Amino acid sequence: MDRPRYAYLGPSGTFTEQALAQVVSPEQGEYLPYPDVTSSLEAVRSGSADFAVVAIESTGDGGVTATLDALATGSPLVLLREMLVPVQFDLVAAPGTTLSQVRRVSAHPHAWVQCRGWLSTHVPGAVHVPAASNTAPALVLASGERSPAFDAALVPPTAVEAYGLSALARQVADSDGLITRFVLVGHPGDVPPRTGADKTTLVVQLPDDESGALMSMLEQFAVRGINLSRIESRPVGDSLGRYSFSIDCEGHLMDERIGEALMGLHRTCPYVRFLGSYPRADGTAQQVTVGTSDVEFADARRWLAALRDSEPR
Amino acid sequence: MDRPRYAYLGPSGTFTEQALAQVVSPEQGEYLPYPDVTSSLEAVRSGSADFAVVAIESTGDGGVTATLDALATGSPLVLLREMLVPVQFDLVAAPGTTLSQVRRVSAHPHAWVQCRGWLSTHVPGAVHVPAASNTAPALVLASGERSPAFDAALVPPTAVEAYGLSALARQVADSDGLITRFVLVGHPGDVPPRTGADKTTLVVQLPDDESGALMSMLEQFAVRGINLSRIESRPVGDSLGRYSFSIDCEGHLMDERIGEALMGLHRTCPYVRFLGSYPRADGTAQQVTVGTSDVEFADARRWLAALRDSEPR
Amino acid sequence: MDRPRYAYLGPSGTFTEQALAQVVSPEQGEYLPYPDVTSSLEAVRSGSADFAVVAIESTGDGGVTATLDALATGSPLVLLREMLVPVQFDLVAAPGTTLSQVRRVSAHPHAWVQCRGWLSTHVPGAVHVPAASNTAPALVLASGERSPAFDAALVPPTAVEAYGLSALARQVADSDGLITRFVLVGHPGDVPPRTGADKTTLVVQLPDDESGALMSMLEQFAVRGINLSRIESRPVGDSLGRYSFSIDCEGHLMDERIGEALMGLHRTCPYVRFLGSYPRADGTAQQVTVGTSDVEFADARRWLAALRDSEPR
Amino acid sequence: MDRPRYAYLGPSGTFTEQALAQVVSPEQGEYLPYPDVTSSLEAVRSGSADFAVVAIESTGDGGVTATLDALATGSPLVLLREMLVPVQFDLVAAPGTTLSQVRRVSAHPHAWVQCRGWLSTHVPGAVHVPAASNTAPALVLASGERSPAFDAALVPPTAVEAYGLSALARQVADSDGLITRFVLVGHPGDVPPRTGADKTTLVVQLPDDESGALMSMLEQFAVRGINLSRIESRPVGDSLGRYSFSIDCEGHLMDERIGEALMGLHRTCPYVRFLGSYPRADGTAQQVTVGTSDVEFADARRWLAALRDSEPR
């Protein structure tokens, strides 16, 4: 049987590749580099790949909007697993370039944001030349091309040697503890069983005609004792002031309280998409508040049935 | 077959008897007078009566605590129907007594509260002599007994002639529009089918160790779009500061939204008692807010089942 | 100077008198017995007394509605202090009467409720003859009058000897730990300074045209971190389904968070009456949640003023 | 006196320049092009410009994170005005290039997102080459440089003629009604007076140790009747799962209800930054709910003062 194929943001050396390596070795899975997150996910939708690994959130720059938006619409995909990758950057340049000569810095927009402080101090006038991935400019520098577009680049430390580059400065991220969260994405039906330390990811669009709609939506979780670990707003594309929310909540699709909350959202919000239940990377078991365990749900259901049984319809 | 037996607060002529007459005529049901609400309800529990008619709420004096408390504990009874009775009072006295001679007025405590303003103006120094029902003092006066206890009484206008008394003053209630709400009480299993204009009555005790417990309890209704038409606090008997609540909400036990709210209360509150679903006396159909109809509940359940079907447990 | 005059529910020997004795000795204050709570409070309004001591809440029977209603309307009075009195009852009868002969029991309605269980076991068929106070039937029995109205009575243990009676049974209350809470009532302007362990009592009527009005009212407290220690519904007199609430919250009128909550209630509810701030009988200091201390309020006010100072109006 | 200087995202022809033109003509204000949003705002902070015009939100791609983040920290700036600009894109290329030859498309990331659907249909394999502004690639194409980096670009229609380019396709945005919202940014102290149709923009960080913190924060607005027109999450830079929120609410700093809500947020959240009150671009007057007008606040303040005046401290 063929090895499963994994789409990821290439070229080789990206943080995404490090996340992919947590899932499967190159011997057991085929690594398929794609130029961006959207095409990685499309590869799964079209059948060119079996799975995709994509960044979904980073300290310093928040949700990866391309990922959030690509998952929120189109044919359904689900998250199967999350992986955390520590993030750092080195500043590299063509041979012979010194720090004081740097004027234009190629960087993926997330990298630029995460090194902004260091750059403003050490390369004060530098202009951002956006890159499509963290290793794309490394490839350009390694090719020896006399690039008109930039004279230095922010790249992952692992890419410095891999591409035979030399670093002008090492560890230039503004924070030591940067982490990017990646997810493994596949088709519905592959969802992992519950472990007691799970997350469920949803997209929920708010009714736009109701003041207090966000509070009402949050109450669907609160009244069933469900904690949220992430909530991010995304615009609904056709007008200002309308939002959907990308949400991670604690628990699994098979938990009673999650099921009832999902039904509540489905009833009261114009659009709800289930994006998967999967084990938390940190393995922390969720808190179950009084009255929200499966046992208590089952007991309440029996109690109600007994009340109704003695009643005519 | 024997006529069904109805316990009510007697003796004859009480407002309770007027409420009972809305339910059944004396030809079709046996009227059994009892000295108080508690014993009326006990008669049903013990099998001495099939049904009881008791006051549950009045304008002017609020919930009838004896009724609320007797229903909240003990072997289960349910409300089957509600009846509204307009309330007025006449002031009656022994023959020969004038208004200026009145010093002690016998009155059921609810009657006293509802005529307090008139009395303070017209019989300023009068002292309240509590009566067990609105017609008990009428019976005493009619017997011609030289009572040491009172020299006048507040009684229903219908009792004035019935007991052959003469009124010192008519229509002495402080408000023209007083109404008392009565309920027909029977055994679980007799509950009427839903009409779309129903009420459900509950007793819910709050967890006492949680600040914000009342708000959390109310959210169990709000998140399912259920309106409350009555809420009254009652002490939980063994300490100050602990309460249960007697609640009327709009809807019927067989409504999906009511069922889910009942289960939510059962899971999160230490004590919930279902006291019946029955048609509203005013016949007003309840508002069903978006996302809370039975059709929408059923649709949400199918949607969740489809999500779960493709998932391993 | 004359001794201050204290109205209380007499005749002598009532629990109210015990509460009054916690406030002032008969040497230092004049004890004025009144036949009921309403007239005790009216005595202060009319100037016949300087203060009144009235029951406001009891375990077993909840709020004293006559007190709550008399304070909620009419010329303003305020609570100055609360006193807790343990409650018990003895069953007394005329000399020669045995337990098995008892048919009619005189009792204040609160006493009847608090001994209901014992009575149904030991005097199963007994009928309730309501009394205006806990000592009124003691006075009748002590007078030797051949009463037609009752043959036994529930009275405070202190009244048994005081009135020279003999007990058929001692300590017949259904619970050992019954407590009645009394309050000292006076004129606005007498309010005691804050101690850090205070209560504030309010009457708040809900807007009747708004579903969710009760939750909105409770949020006025919650958003300022104020805990409620008592909440009781009372009808607004002129129709079913309209309520005001009698509320005790933790804190003092002079606390910033209480002041802001009071203003919020005043803005959004049709009727708010301040009924006083006074030390808690149990002396427990209130919890002050983060962000709700006077220091934090003052800091927020300075911050806002600085923002506004740099702005044109 | 010198003309005021306005920093904006250049080079000439950007949507930002169109927004700037709504504020001031080139005769009355000096237009200073900057390479990105961050440096535009820094120009105001450093004194190199008096004002900046920056995009803050767009249909299709949501909040402009660079703007939100640059305003949230650093020395304080405030929003003075908002401007709406309709957005469209043309696809342009070097002379002689046909649609079927297009492989690499230069586009500002927001432009790429807003034309994603069209591109996937008409230039299916095209790769995104990120541009720093919507006109930067137009400048490159106009220069006649044989660019190695891209062979076509998405640019504003106004830039096609301005740079002497020819369009391969016109109006290629996926939606007809795209709008980008821009803001005029200046120093605190320049804030415009209230008009009754105002917005207030805030950054609020949540306490991270409290479940339900988002709901508590939203209640600070709800309890004062304040509607939110925008809410967007942004990460707090040093760990996953901590968020601040960028919020637009209806009303002005000088409104009483806004002032009290601001103080409530200041008291209970670890970080609140006021980013300005300014007229809404659409001129819609805000709804003022019952109990939240300035008149009602002033009345409540007087009522509280009267209560306190009669009390000792």
Coordinates of N, CA and C in Angstrom, one line a residue, chain C residues 5-109:
Chain C
R5 N -38.8 55.7 72.6 CA -39.9 54.8 72.6 C -39.8 53.8 71.5
Y6 N -40.0 52.5 71.8 CA -39.8 51.4 70.9 C -41.2 50.7 70.7
A7 N -41.7 50.7 69.5 CA -42.9 49.9 69.2 C -42.5 48.5 68.9
Y8 N -43.3 47.5 69.4 CA -43.0 46.1 69.1 C -44.3 45.3 69.2
L9 N -44.3 44.1 68.7 CA -45.4 43.3 68.6 C -45.6 42.6 70.0
G10 N -46.7 43.1 70.7 CA -47.0 42.5 72.0 C -48.1 41.5 71.9
P11 N -48.7 41.1 73.1 CA -48.3 41.6 74.4 C -46.9 40.9 74.8
S12 N -46.5 41.3 76.0 CA -45.2 40.9 76.6 C -45.0 39.4 76.4
G13 N -43.7 39.1 76.1 CA -43.4 37.7 76.0 C -43.1 37.2 74.6
T14 N -43.4 38.0 73.6 CA -43.2 37.6 72.2 C -41.7 37.5 71.9
F15 N -41.4 36.8 70.8 CA -40.0 36.8 70.3 C -39.6 38.2 69.9
T16 N -40.5 39.1 69.5 CA -40.2 40.4 69.1 C -39.6 41.2 70.4
E17 N -40.2 40.9 71.5 CA -39.7 41.5 72.7 C -38.3 41.1 73.0
Q18 N -38.0 39.8 72.8 CA -36.7 39.3 73.0 C -35.7 40.0 72.0
A19 N -36.1 40.3 70.8 CA -35.3 41.0 69.9 C -35.1 42.5 70.4
L20 N -36.1 43.1 70.8 CA -36.0 44.4 71.4 C -35.0 44.5 72.5
A21 N -35.1 43.5 73.4 CA -34.2 43.5 74.5 C -32.7 43.4 74.1
Q22 N -32.4 42.9 72.9 CA -31.0 43.0 72.4 C -30.6 44.4 72.1
V23 N -31.6 45.3 71.8 CA -31.3 46.7 71.4 C -31.2 47.6 72.6
V24 N -32.2 47.4 73.5 CA -32.2 48.4 74.6 C -32.9 47.7 75.8
S25 N -32.5 48.1 77.0 CA -33.2 47.6 78.2 C -34.4 48.4 78.5
P26 N -35.4 47.8 79.2 CA -36.6 48.6 79.5 C -36.3 49.8 80.4
E27 N -35.2 49.9 81.0 CA -34.8 51.1 81.8 C -34.4 52.2 80.8
Q28 N -33.8 51.8 79.7 CA -33.3 52.9 78.8 C -34.2 53.2 77.7
G29 N -35.1 52.3 77.4 CA -36.0 52.6 76.3 C -37.4 52.2 76.8
E30 N -38.4 52.9 76.2 CA -39.8 52.6 76.6 C -40.3 51.6 75.6
Y31 N -40.9 50.5 76.2 CA -41.4 49.4 75.4 C -42.9 49.6 75.1
L32 N -43.3 49.8 73.8 CA -44.7 50.1 73.5 C -45.2 48.9 72.7
P33 N -46.0 48.0 73.4 CA -46.6 46.9 72.6 C -47.7 47.3 71.6
Y34 N -47.6 46.7 70.4 CA -48.6 47.0 69.4 C -49.2 45.7 68.9
P35 N -50.4 45.7 68.4 CA -51.1 44.4 68.1 C -50.6 43.8 66.8
D36 N -49.9 44.5 65.9 CA -49.3 43.8 64.8 C -48.2 44.7 64.2
V37 N -47.5 44.1 63.2 CA -46.4 44.7 62.6 C -46.7 46.0 61.9
T38 N -47.8 46.0 61.2 CA -48.2 47.2 60.5 C -48.4 48.4 61.4
S39 N -49.1 48.2 62.5 CA -49.3 49.3 63.5 C -48.0 49.7 64.2
S40 N -47.1 48.7 64.4 CA -45.8 49.1 65.0 C -45.1 50.1 64.1
L41 N -45.1 49.8 62.8 CA -44.4 50.7 61.9 C -45.1 52.0 61.7
E42 N -46.4 51.9 61.7 CA -47.2 53.2 61.6 C -46.9 54.1 62.8
A43 N -46.7 53.5 63.9 CA -46.4 54.3 65.2 C -45.2 55.1 65.0
V44 N -44.2 54.6 64.2 CA -43.0 55.4 64.0 C -43.3 56.5 62.9
R45 N -44.1 56.1 61.9 CA -44.4 57.1 60.9 C -45.2 58.3 61.5
S46 N -46.1 57.9 62.5 CA -47.0 59.0 63.0 C -46.3 59.7 64.2
G47 N -45.2 59.2 64.6 CA -44.5 59.9 65.7 C -44.9 59.4 67.1
S48 N -45.8 58.4 67.1 CA -46.1 57.8 68.4 C -45.0 57.0 69.1
A49 N -44.0 56.5 68.2 CA -42.9 55.8 68.7 C -41.7 56.4 67.9
D50 N -40.5 56.2 68.5 CA -39.2 56.6 67.8 C -38.7 55.5 66.9
F51 N -38.9 54.3 67.4 CA -38.3 53.2 66.6 C -39.3 52.0 66.7
A52 N -39.2 51.1 65.8 CA -40.0 49.8 65.9 C -39.1 48.7 65.7
V53 N -39.4 47.6 66.4 CA -38.7 46.3 66.2 C -39.7 45.4 65.6
V54 N -39.4 44.8 64.4 CA -40.3 43.9 63.7 C -39.6 42.7 63.1
A55 N -40.3 41.6 63.0 CA -39.7 40.4 62.4 C -39.7 40.7 60.9
I56 N -38.6 40.2 60.2 CA -38.6 40.4 58.7 C -38.4 39.1 58.0
E57 N -37.9 38.1 58.6 CA -37.7 36.8 57.9 C -37.6 35.7 59.0
S58 N -38.1 34.5 58.7 CA -37.9 33.4 59.6 C -37.6 32.2 58.8
T59 N -36.7 31.3 59.4 CA -36.5 30.0 58.8 C -37.9 29.3 58.9
G60 N -38.2 28.6 57.9 CA -39.5 27.8 58.0 C -40.6 28.5 57.3
D61 N -40.7 29.9 57.4 CA -41.8 30.5 56.7 C -41.4 31.7 55.9
G62 N -40.1 32.0 55.8 CA -39.6 33.0 54.8 C -39.9 34.4 55.3
G63 N -40.0 35.3 54.3 CA -40.2 36.7 54.6 C -41.5 37.0 55.3
V64 N -41.5 37.9 56.1 CA -42.7 38.4 56.8 C -43.3 39.4 55.9
T65 N -44.4 39.0 55.2 CA -44.9 39.8 54.1 C -45.5 41.1 54.6
A66 N -46.1 41.1 55.8 CA -46.6 42.3 56.3 C -45.5 43.4 56.5
T67 N -44.4 42.9 57.0 CA -43.3 43.8 57.2 C -42.7 44.3 55.9
L68 N -42.5 43.4 55.0 CA -41.9 43.8 53.7 C -42.8 44.8 53.0
D69 N -44.1 44.5 53.0 CA -45.1 45.4 52.3 C -45.2 46.7 53.0
A70 N -45.2 46.8 54.3 CA -45.3 48.0 55.0 C -44.1 48.9 54.8
L71 N -42.9 48.3 54.7 CA -41.7 49.1 54.4 C -41.6 49.5 53.0
A72 N -42.2 48.8 52.1 CA -42.0 49.0 50.6 C -42.7 50.3 50.2
T73 N -43.8 50.7 50.9 CA -44.5 51.9 50.5 C -44.8 52.7 51.7
G74 N -45.5 53.8 51.5 CA -45.7 54.8 52.6 C -44.5 55.6 52.8
S75 N -44.6 56.5 53.9 CA -43.4 57.4 54.1 C -42.2 56.6 54.5
P76 N -41.0 57.1 54.0 CA -39.8 56.3 54.1 C -39.4 56.0 55.5
L77 N -39.0 54.7 55.8 CA -38.4 54.3 57.0 C -37.1 53.5 56.6
V78 N -36.2 53.4 57.5 CA -35.0 52.6 57.2 C -34.7 51.6 58.3
L79 N -34.0 50.6 57.9 CA -33.5 49.6 58.8 C -32.2 50.1 59.4
L80 N -32.0 49.9 60.7 CA -30.9 50.4 61.4 C -30.0 49.3 62.0
R81 N -30.6 48.1 62.1 CA -29.8 47.1 62.8 C -30.6 45.8 62.6
E82 N -29.9 44.6 62.6 CA -30.7 43.4 62.6 C -30.3 42.6 63.8
M83 N -31.3 41.8 64.3 CA -31.1 41.0 65.5 C -31.7 39.6 65.2
L84 N -30.9 38.5 65.6 CA -31.4 37.2 65.4 C -31.9 36.6 66.7
V85 N -33.0 35.9 66.6 CA -33.6 35.3 67.8 C -33.9 33.8 67.6
P86 N -33.4 32.9 68.4 CA -33.7 31.5 68.2 C -35.2 31.3 68.6
V87 N -35.9 30.4 67.8 CA -37.3 30.3 68.0 C -37.6 28.8 68.4
Q88 N -38.5 28.7 69.5 CA -39.0 27.4 69.9 C -40.5 27.6 70.3
F89 N -41.2 26.5 70.4 CA -42.6 26.6 70.8 C -42.9 25.5 71.8
D90 N -43.8 25.9 72.8 CA -44.4 24.9 73.7 C -45.9 24.9 73.3
L91 N -46.5 23.7 73.5 CA -47.9 23.6 73.4 C -48.5 23.7 74.8
V92 N -49.4 24.7 75.0 CA -50.0 24.9 76.3 C -51.5 24.8 76.1
A93 N -52.2 24.5 77.3 CA -53.6 24.4 77.3 C -54.2 24.9 78.6
A94 N -55.5 24.9 78.7 CA -56.2 25.3 79.9 C -55.9 24.1 80.9
P95 N -55.9 24.4 82.2 CA -55.7 23.4 83.2 C -56.7 22.2 83.0
G96 N -56.2 21.0 83.1 CA -57.1 19.8 83.0 C -57.2 19.3 81.6
T97 N -56.8 20.0 80.6 CA -56.9 19.6 79.2 C -55.7 18.6 78.9
T98 N -56.0 17.5 78.3 CA -55.0 16.5 77.9 C -54.7 16.6 76.4
L99 N -53.6 16.1 76.0 CA -53.2 16.2 74.6 C -54.3 15.5 73.7
S100 N -54.9 14.4 74.2 CA -55.8 13.8 73.3 C -57.1 14.5 73.2
Q101 N -57.3 15.5 74.0 CA -58.6 16.3 73.9 C -58.4 17.5 73.0
V102 N -57.2 17.8 72.6 CA -57.0 19.0 71.8 C -57.6 18.9 70.4
R103 N -58.4 19.8 70.0 CA -59.0 19.8 68.7 C -58.7 21.1 67.9
R104 N -58.6 22.2 68.7 CA -58.4 23.5 68.0 C -57.2 24.2 68.6
V105 N -56.2 24.5 67.8 CA -55.0 25.1 68.3 C -54.8 26.5 67.8
S106 N -54.7 27.4 68.8 CA -54.5 28.8 68.4 C -53.0 29.0 68.2
A107 N -52.6 29.7 67.1 CA -51.2 29.9 66.8 C -51.1 31.0 65.8
H108 N -50.1 31.8 66.0 CA -49.7 32.8 65.0 C -49.4 32.0 63.7
P109 N -49.8 32.5 62.6 CA -49.5 31.6 61.3 C -48.1 31.2 61.2

